[in-house]
Tab-separated table of C-alpha atoms and ligand atoms in Angstrom:
chain	number	residue	atom	x	y	z
Z	20	MET	CA	57.064	3.372	6.734
Z	21	PRO	CA	57.287	6.098	4.111
Z	22	SER	CA	57.324	4.795	0.565
Z	23	SER	CA	60.614	4.492	-1.258
Z	24	ASN	CA	61.488	6.955	-4.005
Z	25	ILE	CA	60.719	4.450	-6.698
Z	26	ALA	CA	57.335	3.651	-5.188
Z	27	ARG	CA	56.505	7.347	-5.255
Z	28	SER	CA	57.523	7.789	-8.889
Z	29	ALA	CA	55.714	4.616	-10.056
Z	30	ALA	CA	52.133	4.517	-11.355
Z	31	PRO	CA	49.660	4.473	-8.431
Z	32	PRO	CA	48.586	0.787	-8.746
Z	33	ILE	CA	52.232	-0.278	-8.819
Z	34	ALA	CA	53.143	2.003	-5.939
Z	35	ARG	CA	50.261	0.527	-3.943
Z	36	LEU	CA	51.534	-3.021	-4.442
Z	37	ILE	CA	55.123	-2.044	-3.628
Z	38	GLU	CA	53.861	-0.495	-0.399
Z	39	ALA	CA	51.854	-3.621	0.413
Z	40	PHE	CA	54.907	-5.851	0.017
Z	41	HIS	CA	57.056	-3.439	1.966
Z	42	ARG	CA	54.763	-3.858	4.979
Z	43	LEU	CA	55.466	-7.602	5.126
Z	44	PRO	CA	58.047	-8.768	7.667
Z	45	GLY	CA	61.559	-9.019	6.290
Z	46	ILE	CA	60.778	-7.263	2.979
Z	47	GLY	CA	62.847	-4.157	2.312
Z	48	PRO	CA	62.087	-1.556	-0.378
Z	49	LYS	CA	64.264	-3.299	-2.976
Z	50	SER	CA	62.648	-6.697	-2.474
Z	51	ALA	CA	59.208	-5.059	-2.556
Z	52	GLN	CA	60.005	-3.620	-5.978
Z	53	ARG	CA	61.415	-6.890	-7.262
Z	54	LEU	CA	58.319	-8.825	-6.131
Z	55	THR	CA	55.991	-6.223	-7.635
Z	56	TYR	CA	57.673	-6.281	-11.040
Z	57	HIS	CA	57.683	-10.063	-10.931
Z	58	LEU	CA	53.911	-9.992	-10.398
Z	59	ILE	CA	53.434	-7.550	-13.284
Z	60	ARG	CA	55.066	-10.027	-15.636
Z	61	MET	CA	53.049	-12.934	-14.237
Z	62	PRO	CA	50.304	-14.476	-16.478
Z	63	GLU	CA	46.858	-13.266	-15.412
Z	64	GLU	CA	45.717	-16.750	-14.414
Z	65	GLU	CA	48.647	-17.182	-12.061
Z	66	ALA	CA	48.070	-13.744	-10.561
Z	67	ASN	CA	44.418	-14.629	-9.926
Z	68	GLU	CA	45.460	-17.818	-8.204
Z	69	PHE	CA	47.907	-15.869	-6.037
Z	70	ALA	CA	45.302	-13.269	-5.078
Z	71	SER	CA	42.681	-15.870	-4.236
Z	72	ALA	CA	45.206	-17.784	-2.128
Z	73	ILE	CA	45.692	-14.658	-0.017
Z	74	LEU	CA	41.946	-14.113	0.308
Z	75	GLY	CA	41.436	-17.820	1.052
Z	76	VAL	CA	43.787	-17.616	4.011
Z	77	LYS	CA	41.876	-14.655	5.398
Z	78	GLU	CA	38.464	-16.263	4.838
Z	79	LYS	CA	39.055	-19.880	5.803
Z	80	ILE	CA	41.732	-19.748	8.459
Z	81	VAL	CA	40.523	-18.990	11.956
Z	82	LEU	CA	41.933	-19.522	15.415
Z	83	CYS	CA	41.148	-22.855	17.044
Z	84	ASN	CA	38.517	-22.408	19.768
Z	85	ILE	CA	40.584	-24.490	22.166
Z	86	CYS	CA	44.293	-23.859	21.610
Z	87	ALA	CA	44.229	-20.613	19.551
Z	88	ASN	CA	46.449	-22.182	16.908
Z	89	ILE	CA	45.592	-21.281	13.318
Z	90	SER	CA	43.021	-23.722	12.064
Z	91	GLU	CA	40.681	-24.440	9.179
Z	92	GLY	CA	37.738	-25.054	11.451
Z	93	GLU	CA	36.562	-24.311	14.977
Z	94	GLU	CA	38.848	-27.040	16.311
Z	95	CYS	CA	42.316	-27.590	14.878
Z	96	ALA	CA	43.631	-30.980	13.757
Z	97	ILE	CA	45.708	-31.391	16.919
Z	98	CYS	CA	42.900	-30.601	19.372
Z	99	SER	CA	40.480	-32.930	17.573
Z	100	ASP	CA	42.969	-35.828	17.495
Z	101	LEU	CA	41.860	-38.012	20.422
Z	102	GLN	CA	44.940	-40.227	20.089
Z	103	ARG	CA	47.055	-37.422	21.502
Z	104	ASP	CA	47.899	-37.087	25.187
Z	105	GLN	CA	45.162	-34.924	26.794
Z	106	THR	CA	47.007	-34.404	30.091
Z	107	ARG	CA	49.805	-32.146	28.812
Z	108	ILE	CA	49.655	-28.689	27.285
Z	109	CYS	CA	52.705	-27.131	25.715
Z	110	VAL	CA	52.444	-23.332	25.781
Z	111	VAL	CA	54.127	-21.555	22.863
Z	112	GLU	CA	54.380	-17.965	21.616
Z	113	GLU	CA	53.411	-18.356	17.962
Z	114	PRO	CA	51.769	-20.877	15.603
Z	115	LEU	CA	55.177	-21.379	13.948
Z	116	ASP	CA	56.494	-22.791	17.224
Z	117	VAL	CA	53.849	-25.539	17.078
Z	118	ILE	CA	55.095	-26.482	13.635
Z	119	ALA	CA	58.704	-26.534	14.884
Z	120	ILE	CA	57.916	-28.824	17.827
Z	121	GLU	CA	55.692	-31.091	15.709
Z	122	ARG	CA	58.527	-31.405	13.211
Z	123	ALA	CA	60.777	-32.800	15.955
Z	124	ASN	CA	58.285	-35.660	16.398
Z	125	VAL	CA	58.901	-36.086	20.118
Z	126	TYR	CA	55.760	-34.619	21.661
Z	127	SER	CA	52.228	-35.928	21.429
Z	128	GLY	CA	50.339	-33.696	23.867
Z	129	GLN	CA	48.237	-30.573	23.345
Z	130	TYR	CA	49.352	-27.018	22.582
Z	131	HIS	CA	48.298	-23.551	23.539
Z	132	VAL	CA	49.335	-20.572	21.419
Z	133	LEU	CA	49.709	-17.275	23.292
Z	134	HIS	CA	50.103	-15.113	20.179
Z	135	GLY	CA	52.851	-13.077	21.727
Z	136	ILE	CA	54.967	-12.644	24.789
Z	137	ILE	CA	54.901	-10.239	27.706
Z	138	SER	CA	56.933	-7.257	26.516
Z	139	PRO	CA	56.401	-4.177	28.698
Z	140	VAL	CA	58.747	-1.968	26.639
Z	141	ASN	CA	56.618	-2.725	23.597
Z	142	GLY	CA	53.389	-2.243	25.521
Z	143	ILE	CA	52.386	-5.913	25.368
Z	144	GLY	CA	50.928	-7.154	28.627
Z	145	PRO	CA	49.243	-10.357	29.857
Z	146	LYS	CA	45.847	-9.145	28.616
Z	147	ASP	CA	47.132	-9.142	25.034
Z	148	LEU	CA	47.939	-12.863	25.208
Z	149	LYS	CA	45.576	-15.858	25.057
Z	150	LEU	CA	45.965	-16.486	28.781
Z	151	ARG	CA	42.322	-16.426	29.804
Z	152	GLU	CA	41.711	-19.138	27.214
Z	153	LEU	CA	44.517	-21.190	28.769
Z	154	ILE	CA	43.072	-20.877	32.280
Z	155	SER	CA	39.618	-21.949	31.123
Z	156	ARG	CA	41.134	-25.089	29.569
Z	157	LEU	CA	42.346	-26.175	33.000
Z	158	GLN	CA	38.883	-26.160	34.573
Z	159	ASN	CA	37.962	-29.722	33.566
Z	160	GLY	CA	40.782	-31.174	35.684
Z	161	ASN	CA	42.255	-33.375	32.941
Z	162	VAL	CA	45.466	-31.419	32.583
Z	163	GLU	CA	48.377	-32.596	34.719
Z	164	GLU	CA	51.269	-30.672	33.233
Z	165	ILE	CA	51.851	-27.332	31.564
Z	166	ILE	CA	55.081	-27.223	29.571
Z	167	ILE	CA	56.123	-23.629	28.978
Z	168	ALA	CA	58.021	-23.324	25.714
Z	169	THR	CA	58.414	-19.563	25.428
Z	170	SER	CA	61.725	-18.346	23.994
Z	171	PRO	CA	64.771	-18.650	26.271
Z	172	ASN	CA	65.203	-14.909	26.735
Z	173	LEU	CA	64.211	-12.370	29.359
Z	174	GLU	CA	60.704	-11.738	28.045
Z	175	GLY	CA	60.172	-15.475	27.547
Z	176	ASP	CA	61.253	-16.025	31.155
Z	177	ALA	CA	58.978	-13.252	32.414
Z	178	THR	CA	56.036	-14.742	30.542
Z	179	ALA	CA	56.825	-18.134	32.069
Z	180	MET	CA	57.004	-16.607	35.546
Z	181	TYR	CA	53.690	-14.862	35.014
Z	182	ILE	CA	52.003	-18.107	33.919
Z	183	GLN	CA	53.556	-19.884	36.860
Z	184	LYS	CA	52.070	-17.310	39.264
Z	185	LEU	CA	48.705	-17.596	37.526
Z	186	ILE	CA	48.457	-21.376	37.467
Z	187	GLY	CA	50.718	-22.274	40.377
Z	188	PRO	CA	47.935	-22.301	42.994
Z	189	SER	CA	45.952	-24.884	40.982
Z	190	GLY	CA	48.542	-27.545	41.786
Z	191	ILE	CA	49.129	-28.459	38.137
Z	192	SER	CA	52.756	-29.281	37.456
Z	193	ILE	CA	54.477	-26.498	35.497
Z	194	THR	CA	57.672	-27.171	33.601
Z	195	ARG	CA	59.882	-25.118	31.325
Z	196	LEU	CA	61.883	-26.410	28.381
Z	197	ALA	CA	65.468	-27.120	29.393
Z	198	ARG	CA	68.013	-24.685	28.103
Z	199	GLY	CA	71.701	-24.821	27.727
Z	200	LEU	CA	74.378	-25.019	25.095
Z	201	PRO	CA	73.020	-25.415	21.577
Z	202	SER	CA	74.301	-28.381	19.608
Z	203	GLY	CA	77.310	-27.495	17.497
Z	204	SER	CA	78.256	-24.367	19.430
Z	205	ASP	CA	81.497	-23.390	21.161
Z	206	ILE	CA	81.565	-22.889	24.927
Z	207	GLU	CA	83.864	-19.886	24.571
Z	208	TYR	CA	81.122	-17.933	22.799
Z	209	ALA	CA	78.353	-18.785	25.249
Z	210	ASP	CA	76.980	-15.930	27.361
Z	211	ASP	CA	76.826	-16.146	31.143
Z	212	SER	CA	73.139	-17.004	31.442
Z	213	THR	CA	73.356	-19.792	28.867
Z	214	LEU	CA	76.346	-21.225	30.729
Z	215	ALA	CA	74.585	-20.895	34.066
Z	216	HIS	CA	71.504	-22.682	32.773
Z	217	ALA	CA	73.624	-25.347	31.129
Z	218	LEU	CA	75.411	-25.993	34.435
Z	219	GLU	CA	72.197	-26.013	36.450
Z	220	SER	CA	70.534	-28.542	34.185
Z	221	ARG	CA	73.613	-30.741	33.689
Z	222	THR	CA	72.910	-34.453	33.427
Z	223	GLU	CA	74.846	-37.519	34.460
Z	224	ILE	CA	76.478	-39.450	31.671
Z	225	PRO	CA	75.087	-42.964	31.812
Z	226	GLN	CA	77.684	-45.718	31.898
Z	227	SER	CA	77.915	-47.451	28.579
Z	228	PRO	CA	77.438	-51.250	28.542
Z	229	SER	CA	81.046	-51.801	27.389
Z	230	ASP	CA	82.380	-50.047	30.540
Z	231	GLN	CA	80.264	-52.238	32.795
Z	232	SER	CA	81.442	-55.471	31.187
Z	233	ASP	CA	85.020	-54.825	32.361
A	5	MET	CA	83.338	-3.997	-2.619
A	6	THR	CA	83.080	-0.244	-2.241
A	7	SER	CA	86.095	1.915	-1.634
A	8	LYS	CA	84.431	3.756	1.281
A	9	ARG	CA	85.235	1.951	4.509
A	10	PRO	CA	82.289	2.088	6.919
A	11	PHE	CA	83.037	3.555	10.314
A	12	THR	CA	83.289	0.948	13.039
A	13	TYR	CA	83.671	1.435	16.773
A	14	THR	CA	83.330	-0.539	19.991
A	15	THR	CA	81.316	0.708	22.938
A	16	ASP	CA	79.696	-0.150	26.225
A	17	ALA	CA	75.917	-0.302	25.885
A	18	VAL	CA	72.737	-1.483	27.591
A	19	VAL	CA	70.066	-3.323	25.585
A	20	LEU	CA	66.781	-1.412	25.818
A	21	ARG	CA	64.538	-2.973	23.219
A	22	ILE	CA	64.520	-5.925	20.861
A	23	SER	CA	62.295	-6.778	17.933
A	24	ASN	CA	62.440	-9.403	15.228
A	25	LEU	CA	63.482	-8.663	11.685
A	26	GLY	CA	63.050	-11.019	8.752
A	27	GLU	CA	63.791	-14.706	9.155
A	28	ALA	CA	66.341	-14.774	11.929
A	29	ASP	CA	67.644	-11.263	12.609
A	30	ARG	CA	66.897	-8.920	15.454
A	31	ILE	CA	66.679	-5.150	15.616
A	32	VAL	CA	68.243	-4.055	18.878
A	33	THR	CA	67.979	-0.627	20.496
A	34	LEU	CA	70.941	0.159	22.717
A	35	ILE	CA	71.943	3.065	24.877
A	36	ALA	CA	75.620	4.014	24.985
A	37	PRO	CA	77.449	6.686	26.997
A	38	VAL	CA	78.844	8.653	24.040
A	39	HIS	CA	76.676	7.600	21.109
A	40	GLY	CA	73.299	7.840	22.806
A	41	LEU	CA	70.650	5.624	21.266
A	42	ILE	CA	71.889	3.103	18.730
A	43	ARG	CA	69.570	1.034	16.576
A	44	GLY	CA	71.268	-1.895	14.941
A	45	VAL	CA	70.729	-5.248	13.328
A	46	ALA	CA	72.075	-8.411	14.915
A	47	LYS	CA	72.268	-10.827	12.005
A	48	SER	CA	70.959	-14.359	12.667
A	49	ALA	CA	70.689	-13.561	16.380
A	50	ARG	CA	67.563	-15.746	16.726
A	51	LYS	CA	69.333	-18.886	15.571
A	52	PRO	CA	70.299	-21.220	18.418
A	53	ASN	CA	73.991	-21.248	17.486
A	54	SER	CA	74.258	-17.454	17.213
A	55	LYS	CA	77.180	-15.917	19.075
A	56	LEU	CA	75.164	-12.701	19.495
A	57	GLY	CA	71.705	-13.826	20.600
A	58	GLY	CA	72.501	-14.782	24.178
A	59	HIS	CA	74.371	-11.563	24.885
A	60	LEU	CA	71.884	-9.246	23.224
A	61	ASP	CA	69.028	-9.832	25.628
A	62	LEU	CA	67.107	-7.055	27.390
A	63	PHE	CA	68.725	-4.922	30.098
A	64	ARG	CA	72.152	-6.498	29.640
A	65	HIS	CA	75.273	-4.379	29.869
A	66	VAL	CA	77.403	-5.433	26.905
A	67	ILE	CA	80.419	-4.410	24.894
A	68	VAL	CA	79.485	-4.369	21.249
A	69	SER	CA	81.090	-3.513	17.949
A	70	ILE	CA	79.015	-1.114	15.826
A	71	ARG	CA	79.405	-0.742	12.087
A	72	GLU	CA	77.727	2.507	11.111
A	73	THR	CA	75.541	2.689	8.046
A	74	ARG	CA	73.015	5.270	6.888
A	75	SER	CA	70.049	3.525	8.511
A	76	LEU	CA	70.359	0.500	10.777
A	77	HIS	CA	73.857	-0.145	12.043
A	78	GLY	CA	75.434	-3.581	12.100
A	79	LEU	CA	76.073	-5.185	15.484
A	80	SER	CA	78.793	-7.780	16.063
A	81	GLN	CA	81.429	-9.000	18.528
A	82	VAL	CA	79.181	-8.814	21.565
A	83	SER	CA	80.343	-9.768	25.029
A	84	THR	CA	78.601	-9.344	28.362
A	85	VAL	CA	79.832	-7.023	31.098
A	86	ASN	CA	76.874	-7.638	33.408
A	87	GLY	CA	73.848	-9.801	32.635
A	88	PHE	CA	71.953	-8.542	35.727
A	89	ARG	CA	70.819	-12.047	36.521
A	90	GLY	CA	68.881	-10.822	39.541
A	91	LEU	CA	66.353	-9.194	37.191
A	92	ARG	CA	65.682	-12.496	35.494
A	93	ASP	CA	63.956	-14.582	38.107
A	94	ASN	CA	61.686	-12.006	39.696
A	95	LEU	CA	58.686	-10.529	37.917
A	96	GLN	CA	58.628	-7.306	39.908
A	97	ARG	CA	62.327	-6.575	39.392
A	98	PHE	CA	61.804	-7.314	35.700
A	99	SER	CA	58.827	-4.933	35.472
A	100	HIS	CA	60.784	-2.126	37.140
A	101	ALA	CA	63.787	-2.743	34.886
A	102	ALA	CA	61.471	-2.451	31.879
A	103	TYR	CA	60.158	0.859	33.175
A	104	VAL	CA	63.561	2.455	33.831
A	105	SER	CA	64.800	1.120	30.544
A	106	GLU	CA	61.894	2.617	28.613
A	107	LEU	CA	62.404	5.937	30.409
A	108	SER	CA	66.086	5.905	29.474
A	109	GLU	CA	65.120	5.433	25.846
A	110	ARG	CA	62.534	8.228	25.902
A	111	PHE	CA	65.017	10.672	27.390
A	112	SER	CA	67.737	9.840	24.863
A	113	VAL	CA	68.422	10.639	21.233
A	114	GLU	CA	70.631	9.095	18.580
A	115	SER	CA	74.198	10.419	18.618
A	116	GLY	CA	73.431	12.341	21.809
A	117	ALA	CA	76.128	11.716	24.389
A	118	ASN	CA	74.667	11.195	27.850
A	119	ARG	CA	77.220	9.549	30.089
A	120	PRO	CA	75.456	10.510	33.361
A	121	LEU	CA	72.196	8.897	32.205
A	122	PHE	CA	74.040	5.765	31.076
A	123	GLN	CA	75.793	5.502	34.438
A	124	LEU	CA	72.513	6.143	36.277
A	125	LEU	CA	70.812	3.349	34.355
A	126	ILE	CA	73.636	0.904	35.152
A	127	ASN	CA	73.523	1.849	38.847
A	128	VAL	CA	69.752	1.477	39.035
A	129	LEU	CA	69.703	-1.894	37.229
A	130	GLU	CA	72.423	-3.110	39.592
A	131	SER	CA	70.454	-1.916	42.587
A	132	LEU	CA	67.175	-3.418	41.312
A	133	GLU	CA	68.829	-6.856	41.239
A	134	THR	CA	69.072	-7.065	45.000
A	135	THR	CA	67.347	-4.168	46.758
A	136	THR	CA	64.501	-4.827	49.163
A	137	ASN	CA	63.134	-1.378	48.355
A	138	GLN	CA	62.557	-1.423	44.598
A	139	GLU	CA	59.871	1.241	44.806
A	140	MET	CA	62.215	3.878	46.237
A	141	VAL	CA	65.068	2.985	43.873
A	142	VAL	CA	62.709	3.627	40.962
A	143	ARG	CA	61.547	6.926	42.502
A	144	PHE	CA	65.225	7.886	42.856
A	145	PHE	CA	65.731	7.097	39.178
A	146	GLU	CA	62.771	9.277	38.173
A	147	MET	CA	63.995	12.197	40.250
A	148	ARG	CA	67.576	11.949	38.942
A	149	LEU	CA	66.322	11.570	35.365
A	150	LEU	CA	64.303	14.798	35.673
A	151	GLN	CA	67.303	16.589	37.176
A	152	LEU	CA	69.734	15.352	34.502
A	153	ASN	CA	67.442	16.614	31.766
A	154	GLY	CA	66.857	20.060	33.198
A	155	PHE	CA	63.459	19.355	34.748
A	156	ALA	CA	64.482	19.319	38.420
A	157	PRO	CA	61.257	19.898	40.404
A	158	GLU	CA	61.140	23.164	42.373
A	159	LEU	CA	60.826	22.018	45.985
A	160	SER	CA	61.558	25.036	48.189
A	161	LYS	CA	59.606	27.964	46.712
A	162	CYS	CA	56.022	28.210	45.445
A	163	VAL	CA	56.178	28.055	41.631
A	164	GLU	CA	53.235	30.455	41.457
A	165	THR	CA	54.346	33.223	43.810
A	166	GLY	CA	58.045	32.549	44.451
A	167	VAL	CA	57.423	32.600	48.204
A	168	GLU	CA	59.478	30.270	50.406
A	169	LEU	CA	57.185	27.405	51.510
A	170	GLU	CA	56.679	26.882	55.239
A	171	PRO	CA	56.709	23.261	56.516
A	172	ASN	CA	53.134	22.206	55.783
A	173	ASN	CA	50.988	20.256	53.329
A	174	HIS	CA	51.031	21.902	49.894
A	175	PHE	CA	50.291	21.056	46.262
A	176	TYR	CA	52.435	19.979	43.341
A	177	SER	CA	51.921	21.254	39.811
A	178	PRO	CA	53.346	19.068	37.012
A	179	ASP	CA	52.578	21.890	34.545
A	180	ARG	CA	54.694	24.389	36.456
A	181	GLY	CA	57.252	21.784	37.551
A	182	GLY	CA	57.162	22.258	41.297
A	183	LEU	CA	55.353	22.850	44.575
A	184	ILE	CA	52.496	25.323	44.937
A	185	HIS	CA	51.450	26.935	48.219
A	186	ASN	CA	48.404	25.426	49.923
A	187	ASN	CA	46.507	28.744	49.721
A	188	TYR	CA	46.695	28.587	45.933
A	189	GLN	CA	43.275	28.782	44.294
A	190	SER	CA	43.272	26.534	41.283
A	191	SER	CA	41.918	28.369	38.242
A	192	GLY	CA	40.736	25.009	37.033
A	193	GLU	CA	42.881	24.799	33.920
A	194	ALA	CA	45.944	23.093	35.299
A	195	ALA	CA	45.611	20.164	37.699
A	196	VAL	CA	47.516	20.223	40.956
A	197	LEU	CA	48.319	17.154	43.057
A	198	PRO	CA	48.257	16.902	46.843
A	199	ALA	CA	51.712	16.917	48.448
A	200	SER	CA	51.742	16.171	52.169
A	201	LEU	CA	54.519	17.463	54.407
A	202	ASN	CA	55.997	13.943	54.491
A	203	THR	CA	55.823	13.608	50.718
A	204	ILE	CA	57.596	16.951	50.350
A	205	LYS	CA	60.315	15.699	52.692
A	206	LEU	CA	60.674	12.558	50.568
A	207	LEU	CA	60.936	14.620	47.386
A	208	ARG	CA	63.613	16.854	48.906
A	209	PHE	CA	65.537	13.881	50.238
A	210	LEU	CA	65.457	12.109	46.864
A	211	SER	CA	66.636	15.254	45.112
A	212	LYS	CA	69.852	15.282	47.148
A	213	THR	CA	70.601	11.697	48.096
A	214	ASP	CA	72.454	8.836	46.409
A	215	ILE	CA	71.078	5.485	45.324
A	216	THR	CA	72.211	3.589	48.426
A	217	GLN	CA	70.506	5.980	50.802
A	218	ALA	CA	67.410	6.048	48.606
A	219	GLY	CA	67.281	2.265	48.854
A	220	ASN	CA	67.314	2.505	52.651
A	221	LEU	CA	64.536	5.081	52.793
A	222	LYS	CA	61.375	3.911	54.552
A	223	ALA	CA	58.061	5.726	54.355
A	224	LYS	CA	54.337	5.285	54.850
A	225	GLU	CA	52.470	3.598	52.008
A	226	SER	CA	50.210	6.638	51.478
A	227	ASP	CA	53.200	9.010	51.191
A	228	ILE	CA	54.931	6.657	48.770
A	229	ARG	CA	51.816	6.580	46.630
A	230	GLN	CA	51.641	10.371	46.610
A	231	LEU	CA	55.339	10.631	45.787
A	232	SER	CA	54.987	8.143	42.976
A	233	ARG	CA	52.037	10.012	41.499
A	234	ILE	CA	53.861	13.341	41.565
A	235	LEU	CA	57.005	12.032	39.886
A	236	ARG	CA	55.128	10.014	37.310
A	237	GLU	CA	52.797	12.848	36.364
A	238	GLN	CA	55.770	15.186	36.132
A	239	ILE	CA	57.412	12.749	33.711
A	240	HIS	CA	54.200	12.378	31.689
A	241	HIS	CA	54.066	16.144	31.439
A	242	VAL	CA	57.678	16.405	30.234
A	243	LEU	CA	57.324	13.567	27.717
A	244	ASP	CA	53.746	14.452	26.806
A	245	ARG	CA	52.888	10.776	27.002
A	246	ARG	CA	52.504	7.791	29.281
A	247	LEU	CA	54.944	4.914	29.181
A	248	ARG	CA	54.114	1.581	27.606
A	249	SER	CA	55.619	-0.357	30.494
A	250	GLU	CA	53.500	1.329	33.182
A	251	PRO	CA	50.390	-0.897	33.056
A	252	PHE	CA	52.431	-4.073	33.494
A	253	MET	CA	54.485	-2.566	36.324
A	254	ASP	CA	51.278	-1.509	38.100
A	255	GLU	CA	49.649	-4.897	37.590
A	256	VAL	CA	52.638	-6.766	39.012
A	257	ARG	CA	52.772	-4.414	41.984
A	258	THR	CA	49.051	-4.844	42.722
A	259	ARG	CA	49.371	-8.603	42.466
A	260	HIS	CA	52.455	-8.584	44.679
A	261	ASN	CA	50.807	-6.400	47.333
A	262	SER	CA	47.609	-8.468	47.430
A	263	ASN	CA	49.717	-11.633	47.859
A	264	GLN	CA	51.581	-9.999	50.756
A	265	ILE	CA	48.280	-9.194	52.431
A	266	SER	CA	46.747	-12.635	51.908
A	267	LYS	CA	49.814	-14.388	53.355
G	26	LIG	ZN1	43.494	-26.441	18.702
């Protein structure tokens, strides 16, 4: 991205910081300037703390040897927790997805982070994902189910299909997160594939106890 | 509120590329018949209750409202014309759709009307959903794409000498954009590709046929491979680059073929 006009007219150290912020996801030129000038006014101690926090992340955070999630050590907290179900692996695109599923508090198995999704138009293929690492985890025979939790879109589906082809022959059960109408949405705005999936994975409404008592 | 009203219009479009922006937005690249390439932001499209997200998925034919701004346009009011569901549950169809979609993007510019290319893309995506001959449909797309953009391969005369070519095996020169007589002595600077008599027939047929007939075309594996190499190298020469979606398409094809053999 070329620097904004203000970045170009600013003193070099300031311009450098504006540029650095601008490269972050979701930060436009205006926000980059605002953040930079905020930092300039920051007490030196606070600025040091901020800088060392950034360096600390780069130095101390590595990828877990097993699941490729971000971790403080060679094995992440989830992989080293023996209380968790060792027979299921939930495959996700990004470390943030692990946090999202953990927050829901409904899953106690393992994870595997792909660090991306198959996206041919962006030049991202299977080799760019942590797939080899996933395959090697299946060698010990403990895993009974792979839950694929890639995003419910075309590239997420393609990635799921690819994994299915890769692991299918091993006989391990492969499942995909159900998809359908999101809570709180209107049917009239749903697209055809969401509606189709919602219909395909429809469930029976269990009879409530009050109905049965009649 | 500014007094200048931004220009807003509604158009047919196909989604070619999607990337994430900020917390929950998406940047979407579309191709439209009159407006060419459109790059726009779909606000909050990654949120589960978004009215846009489901419609703005790859390779979908949509109707979308575009609010023009100086940089990224605003996208809203999206509805689906055709979701091409057949491309969604088959890896090979998906990989071919990615390839034709990337090619459509590379051969388009912003604000450049290209109705024939748009229609070609729609026809090819439709065909890729169901055809049993994906390979030839994609070759048809490549040939038509070259023709539409003024790079129609010369298939009757030798591009070196201008002499009418007799029915025989010859060469193909991506640099010169056509066939070269088999007595041509390569000076070593520009590579030529082998073009068998059958491959030449396939090239000529593809240059004149329609998508339905192309889909019914059967040929020997070796001729198809030669045909594919000629068209792809011609496209590389025109674009001066390879396509990002090629390695995945080739991998899926190799995998598919080896499965066919082992069954
Ligand atoms: Zn781990």
